[in-house]
XYZ file of C-alpha atoms in Angstrom:
399
model
C 36.968 18.106 -14.535
C 39.132 18.537 -17.612
C 42.447 18.072 -15.845
C 43.757 15.362 -13.569
C 46.871 15.936 -11.504
C 48.748 12.912 -10.209
C 50.262 13.377 -6.779
C 52.916 11.351 -5.044
C 53.618 8.722 -7.692
C 56.091 6.035 -6.687
C 59.270 6.382 -8.704
C 62.581 4.594 -8.851
C 65.434 6.250 -10.714
C 62.884 8.629 -12.215
C 60.604 5.831 -13.479
C 57.066 5.228 -12.248
C 56.628 1.938 -10.380
C 53.127 0.725 -9.565
C 50.715 2.790 -7.508
C 50.014 2.808 -3.775
C 52.260 0.591 -1.657
C 51.042 -2.993 -1.578
C 51.813 -3.439 2.115
C 49.485 -0.664 3.263
C 46.772 -1.850 5.685
C 43.360 -2.234 4.083
C 39.903 -3.633 4.744
C 38.607 -6.206 2.269
C 35.029 -5.800 1.099
C 34.834 -9.592 1.080
C 37.253 -11.235 3.553
C 37.448 -14.286 1.269
C 38.613 -12.375 -1.822
C 41.861 -10.461 -2.265
C 42.063 -7.922 -5.102
C 45.542 -6.870 -6.199
C 46.455 -4.432 -8.962
C 49.602 -5.689 -10.670
C 50.201 -2.386 -12.455
C 48.677 1.031 -13.037
C 48.407 3.186 -16.137
C 48.781 1.825 -19.648
C 50.802 1.966 -22.843
C 47.968 2.907 -25.194
C 46.469 6.202 -26.346
C 42.856 5.230 -27.080
C 41.029 8.249 -28.454
C 37.902 7.776 -26.309
C 39.547 6.899 -22.987
C 40.838 8.995 -20.071
C 42.787 6.240 -18.331
C 46.068 7.656 -19.560
C 45.028 11.103 -18.304
C 44.082 9.749 -14.876
C 46.638 6.988 -14.314
C 49.560 8.082 -16.457
C 52.146 5.827 -18.033
C 52.433 2.133 -17.265
C 53.801 1.415 -13.805
C 54.291 -2.243 -12.841
C 54.802 -3.536 -9.324
C 57.933 -5.664 -8.824
C 57.132 -9.415 -8.815
C 58.569 -9.961 -5.338
C 56.213 -7.350 -3.845
C 53.198 -8.902 -5.547
C 54.096 -12.442 -4.487
C 54.637 -11.326 -0.899
C 51.232 -9.643 -0.811
C 49.602 -12.753 -2.278
C 51.211 -14.963 0.374
C 50.059 -12.640 3.139
C 46.510 -12.660 1.764
C 46.206 -16.442 1.808
C 47.703 -16.502 5.305
C 44.754 -14.285 6.320
C 42.176 -16.817 5.152
C 41.576 -15.588 1.597
C 40.482 -18.328 -0.832
C 40.167 -16.359 -4.081
C 42.597 -13.923 -5.702
C 41.747 -11.349 -8.366
C 44.574 -9.760 -10.320
C 43.460 -6.430 -11.768
C 44.968 -4.031 -14.257
C 44.102 -1.524 -16.958
C 45.892 -4.010 -19.228
C 47.225 -7.235 -17.719
C 49.093 -8.164 -20.890
C 51.229 -5.025 -20.643
C 52.517 -5.961 -17.200
C 56.275 -5.724 -16.835
C 56.977 -3.968 -20.127
C 58.358 -1.042 -18.142
C 60.522 -3.070 -15.753
C 61.721 -5.876 -18.010
C 59.510 -8.619 -16.556
C 57.312 -11.057 -18.503
C 53.683 -11.551 -17.461
C 53.829 -15.393 -17.544
C 56.844 -15.360 -15.233
C 54.899 -13.319 -12.681
C 51.827 -15.553 -12.956
C 53.818 -18.754 -12.408
C 55.454 -17.241 -9.321
C 52.025 -16.383 -7.933
C 50.566 -19.801 -8.769
C 53.337 -21.446 -6.747
C 52.072 -19.805 -3.530
C 48.334 -20.412 -4.087
C 47.109 -23.145 -1.704
C 45.458 -26.187 -3.250
C 41.748 -25.554 -3.730
C 42.087 -21.768 -3.785
C 41.631 -19.937 -7.087
C 43.015 -16.989 -9.055
C 41.211 -14.865 -11.639
C 43.352 -13.028 -14.190
C 42.252 -9.502 -15.035
C 41.374 -7.673 -18.227
C 43.872 -7.736 -21.074
C 43.913 -6.100 -24.486
C 44.916 -8.199 -27.518
C 48.194 -6.488 -28.558
C 50.391 -7.570 -25.658
C 48.818 -10.845 -24.592
C 49.473 -12.230 -28.095
C 53.161 -12.490 -27.243
C 52.400 -15.095 -24.583
C 49.526 -17.141 -25.998
C 51.073 -20.638 -25.612
C 52.116 -19.905 -22.021
C 48.796 -18.243 -21.203
C 46.955 -21.348 -22.388
C 49.062 -23.449 -20.032
C 48.431 -21.045 -17.146
C 44.668 -20.941 -17.739
C 44.625 -24.743 -17.639
C 46.210 -24.829 -14.183
C 43.838 -26.163 -11.517
C 44.353 -23.036 -9.390
C 43.471 -20.577 -12.170
C 39.996 -19.827 -13.481
C 39.674 -20.587 -17.193
C 38.421 -17.070 -17.775
C 39.775 -14.032 -19.586
C 38.322 -10.587 -20.232
C 39.494 -9.368 -23.651
C 37.766 -6.144 -24.787
C 37.169 -5.907 -28.536
C 35.182 -2.601 -28.580
C 34.387 -2.959 -32.307
C 34.638 -5.609 -35.008
C 35.475 -3.001 -37.650
C 39.132 -2.403 -38.433
C 38.300 1.134 -39.524
C 36.723 1.949 -36.176
C 39.505 0.206 -34.257
C 42.007 2.343 -36.138
C 40.087 5.521 -35.290
C 40.013 4.394 -31.669
C 43.788 3.788 -31.822
C 43.307 0.339 -30.338
C 46.539 -0.946 -31.953
C 45.092 -4.283 -33.092
C 42.807 -5.587 -35.822
C 39.724 -7.733 -35.538
C 41.847 -10.544 -36.962
C 44.226 -10.161 -33.997
C 41.309 -10.409 -31.583
C 39.886 -13.502 -33.271
C 43.289 -15.175 -33.388
C 43.777 -14.567 -29.655
C 40.363 -15.974 -28.742
C 40.535 -18.897 -31.173
C 44.035 -19.893 -30.075
C 43.136 -19.938 -26.384
C 39.731 -21.599 -26.808
C 41.341 -24.381 -28.846
C 43.739 -25.143 -25.990
C 41.738 -24.298 -22.858
C 38.602 -26.466 -22.522
C 35.429 -24.345 -22.423
C 37.388 -21.152 -21.796
C 35.099 -18.262 -20.848
C 35.883 -15.092 -22.785
C 34.212 -11.854 -21.721
C 34.392 -8.788 -23.944
C 33.250 -5.170 -24.349
C 31.551 -3.315 -27.192
C 31.149 0.422 -27.751
C 28.047 1.368 -29.719
C 27.973 4.631 -31.609
C 31.636 5.607 -31.800
C 31.618 8.775 -33.965
C 33.079 7.097 -37.070
C 31.038 3.880 -36.780
C 28.892 3.306 -39.862
C 25.925 0.966 -40.120
C 28.205 -1.491 -41.899
C 30.765 -1.255 -39.099
C 28.058 -1.891 -36.544
C 26.885 -4.890 -38.544
C 30.358 -6.415 -38.237
C 30.142 -6.130 -34.458
C 26.743 -7.834 -34.484
C 28.147 -10.690 -36.557
C 30.996 -11.106 -34.074
C 28.551 -11.483 -31.172
C 26.481 -13.990 -33.145
C 29.572 -16.001 -34.064
C 31.246 -16.183 -30.650
C 28.200 -15.947 -28.366
C 30.175 -14.437 -25.514
C 28.730 -15.521 -22.123
C 29.585 -12.098 -20.723
C 29.257 -8.999 -22.902
C 29.518 -5.419 -21.655
C 27.727 -3.081 -24.060
C 28.453 0.620 -23.688
C 27.165 3.642 -25.566
C 29.853 6.029 -26.709
C 30.322 8.927 -24.316
C 32.487 11.937 -25.257
C 34.871 12.240 -22.336
C 36.155 15.814 -22.088
C 39.737 16.228 -23.188
C 39.832 13.135 -25.401
C 40.289 13.284 -29.195
C 37.021 11.408 -29.759
C 35.105 14.112 -27.887
C 35.938 16.511 -30.729
C 34.547 14.198 -33.411
C 31.097 14.682 -34.878
C 28.717 12.472 -32.936
C 26.151 10.011 -34.231
C 22.572 11.029 -33.313
C 21.588 9.751 -29.878
C 18.513 7.926 -31.184
C 20.676 5.969 -33.609
C 23.148 5.053 -30.873
C 20.308 3.831 -28.648
C 18.861 1.809 -31.516
C 22.186 0.092 -32.172
C 22.553 -0.658 -28.488
C 19.119 -2.291 -28.418
C 19.852 -4.357 -31.512
C 23.132 -5.801 -30.304
C 21.615 -6.342 -26.840
C 18.817 -8.354 -28.455
C 21.403 -10.588 -30.114
C 23.161 -11.081 -26.791
C 19.880 -11.981 -25.072
C 18.941 -14.459 -27.814
C 21.315 -17.231 -26.757
C 21.841 -19.137 -23.508
C 25.483 -20.072 -22.947
C 24.986 -22.581 -20.129
C 22.245 -24.872 -21.437
C 24.738 -27.553 -22.469
C 25.958 -27.807 -18.859
C 22.629 -29.056 -17.518
C 23.122 -32.208 -15.438
C 26.880 -31.838 -15.158
C 28.768 -32.239 -11.903
C 31.182 -29.419 -11.170
C 33.446 -28.239 -8.387
C 32.403 -24.812 -7.125
C 34.219 -22.403 -4.801
C 31.708 -20.501 -2.631
C 32.619 -16.900 -1.796
C 29.367 -14.951 -1.386
C 25.737 -15.068 -0.313
C 23.202 -14.193 -3.017
C 20.984 -11.135 -2.691
C 17.974 -13.392 -2.144
C 19.557 -14.549 1.113
C 18.765 -18.152 0.189
C 21.563 -19.203 -2.154
C 25.311 -19.193 -1.874
C 27.248 -17.798 -4.847
C 30.213 -19.689 -6.216
C 32.169 -20.172 -9.418
C 33.321 -23.249 -11.286
C 36.612 -23.682 -13.145
C 35.388 -21.572 -16.083
C 34.205 -18.834 -13.702
C 30.517 -19.370 -14.437
C 28.294 -18.175 -11.617
C 26.654 -21.065 -9.781
C 23.957 -20.619 -7.121
C 23.902 -23.294 -4.431
C 21.510 -23.994 -1.556
C 22.966 -25.473 1.588
C 21.941 -25.974 5.190
C 25.490 -25.813 6.527
C 27.922 -22.907 6.316
C 29.497 -23.109 2.853
C 31.331 -19.779 2.790
C 34.898 -20.257 1.624
C 34.289 -23.931 0.858
C 34.808 -25.985 -2.297
C 31.853 -28.283 -3.022
C 30.751 -30.568 -5.830
C 27.319 -29.784 -7.250
C 25.067 -31.098 -9.986
C 23.604 -28.447 -12.290
C 19.801 -28.653 -12.333
C 18.860 -25.240 -13.761
C 20.463 -22.744 -16.124
C 19.690 -19.117 -16.893
C 21.196 -16.405 -19.029
C 23.756 -15.337 -16.439
C 23.858 -18.191 -13.933
C 23.408 -21.851 -13.140
C 21.906 -23.519 -10.089
C 23.445 -26.598 -8.547
C 22.527 -28.972 -5.745
C 25.218 -30.484 -3.573
C 26.059 -34.023 -4.642
C 25.215 -36.633 -1.998
C 28.132 -37.749 0.166
C 30.406 -35.191 -1.457
C 33.382 -33.944 0.512
C 33.119 -30.283 1.452
C 36.645 -28.898 1.418
C 37.882 -25.759 3.144
C 40.965 -24.716 1.139
C 41.755 -21.690 3.301
C 44.939 -21.808 5.353
C 43.123 -20.262 8.312
C 39.860 -18.600 9.261
C 39.326 -15.400 7.238
C 39.475 -12.008 8.873
C 36.201 -10.754 10.240
C 34.306 -8.278 8.090
C 35.766 -4.853 8.776
C 39.025 -6.190 10.183
C 42.190 -4.586 8.854
C 44.441 -6.670 6.624
C 48.185 -6.357 6.952
C 48.014 -4.143 10.052
C 49.748 -4.594 13.408
C 47.523 -5.959 16.160
C 47.050 -2.486 17.643
C 45.336 -1.411 14.429
C 43.026 -4.406 14.186
C 39.343 -3.646 14.500
C 38.159 -3.561 18.096
C 35.352 -6.028 18.808
C 31.935 -4.429 18.633
C 29.638 -4.400 21.661
C 27.642 -7.205 20.045
C 30.823 -9.260 19.686
C 31.789 -8.586 23.286
C 28.375 -9.639 24.559
C 28.779 -12.966 22.780
C 31.968 -13.702 24.728
C 31.518 -15.462 28.124
C 32.298 -13.156 31.030
C 35.080 -14.168 33.452
C 34.184 -15.083 37.071
C 35.751 -11.896 38.422
C 33.495 -9.847 36.169
C 30.402 -11.649 37.471
C 31.537 -10.919 41.067
C 31.969 -7.239 40.241
C 28.528 -7.073 38.624
C 26.992 -8.739 41.718
C 28.651 -6.238 44.056
C 27.467 -3.309 41.954
C 23.951 -4.727 41.914
C 23.885 -5.131 45.697
C 25.220 -1.601 46.153
C 22.525 -0.145 43.884
C 19.845 -2.144 45.731
C 21.131 -0.921 49.111
C 21.140 2.687 47.918
C 17.575 2.322 46.650
C 16.405 0.940 50.019
C 18.202 3.739 51.873
C 16.573 6.341 49.643
C 13.126 4.838 50.228
C 13.681 4.885 54.022
C 14.792 8.519 53.903
C 11.743 9.514 51.865
C 9.464 7.631 54.253
C 11.052 9.321 57.296
C 10.695 12.698 55.589
C 6.977 12.109 54.953
C 6.393 11.037 58.593
C 8.084 14.163 59.974
C 6.153 16.358 57.579
C 2.825 14.895 58.724
C 3.852 15.176 62.415
C 4.579 18.879 62.173
C 1.399 19.534 60.220
C -0.685 17.888 63.003
C 0.963 19.876 65.714
């Protein structure tokens, strides 16, 4: 629709604070991964985006609530934490808290061997903390990965988008961090066909992709979202937008970001099973996807592998001989479908399949035996009655 109404926002002294309560019970899609939004809404007014319409102004969760939720998650067997946000760098601007201060508090409660992934951040606000962010991204419990959307490499287009930064700001952010964080992975986004994008503007974006060779690049065609200023602008012909998308996609597909890692030994945290059902899926320190074969159960484990194959979006590794397989989790993770943060009465009841796997107590076996004997006795009695009935029927028919 064209209108979004926000209901029941959390407010303190008239100011929005975060979104839904962090201590509400929930079911994790992956029991090994906890996903926590550190804030909702944003500070920007991008002309193509409806986030502000849908989520409203920036609302940051208090640090103590976030840290408490993180602690609870690891106590439930989680081994990987994702912090999410419409703009991580803007966290705390509304409540007088600095992002690095929050991140250090969270890092302190992450168990050794477990990992944290920091969410998407736009250039304007993260620039205030670059030296500290470099230090944080170098921590052994934090993935050396950051998603920084650029959207366009043209200052004219960025201005029309109201992105509040220049391409020079973006490059400075990436260059500064990459110079201080070994092999930092930077993911970014591009919008092809924004209404004011010229062929020259598009060419600048292509040059940016060629120069930085982003391992992860999300390419989107401009879509006029109803109610946004950009929706009222004169659009570029669809065929031209598709052509630009194909051209920048071809550049992205032309390079292979992991070839230089062939033969390396890397520590990988396993959190998923691949769709092929054969490989485990894990990530190394720079959050590259690594597929690993293993006979034993590797879910939630940290293993050392040697890279023997690389592709465009992944690497394959074999477990190093005699390597120690470490389980960094504080406890066994919740079962799939089990409720996190709920009282015991709200925990998922065991399924029939689960119950059948449990050994039955002796008293239960005795009860089953008695029931079986009773059913057998009733069956014999019924057979005797039917036989007697048939005999009487034949007797009367003869007489």
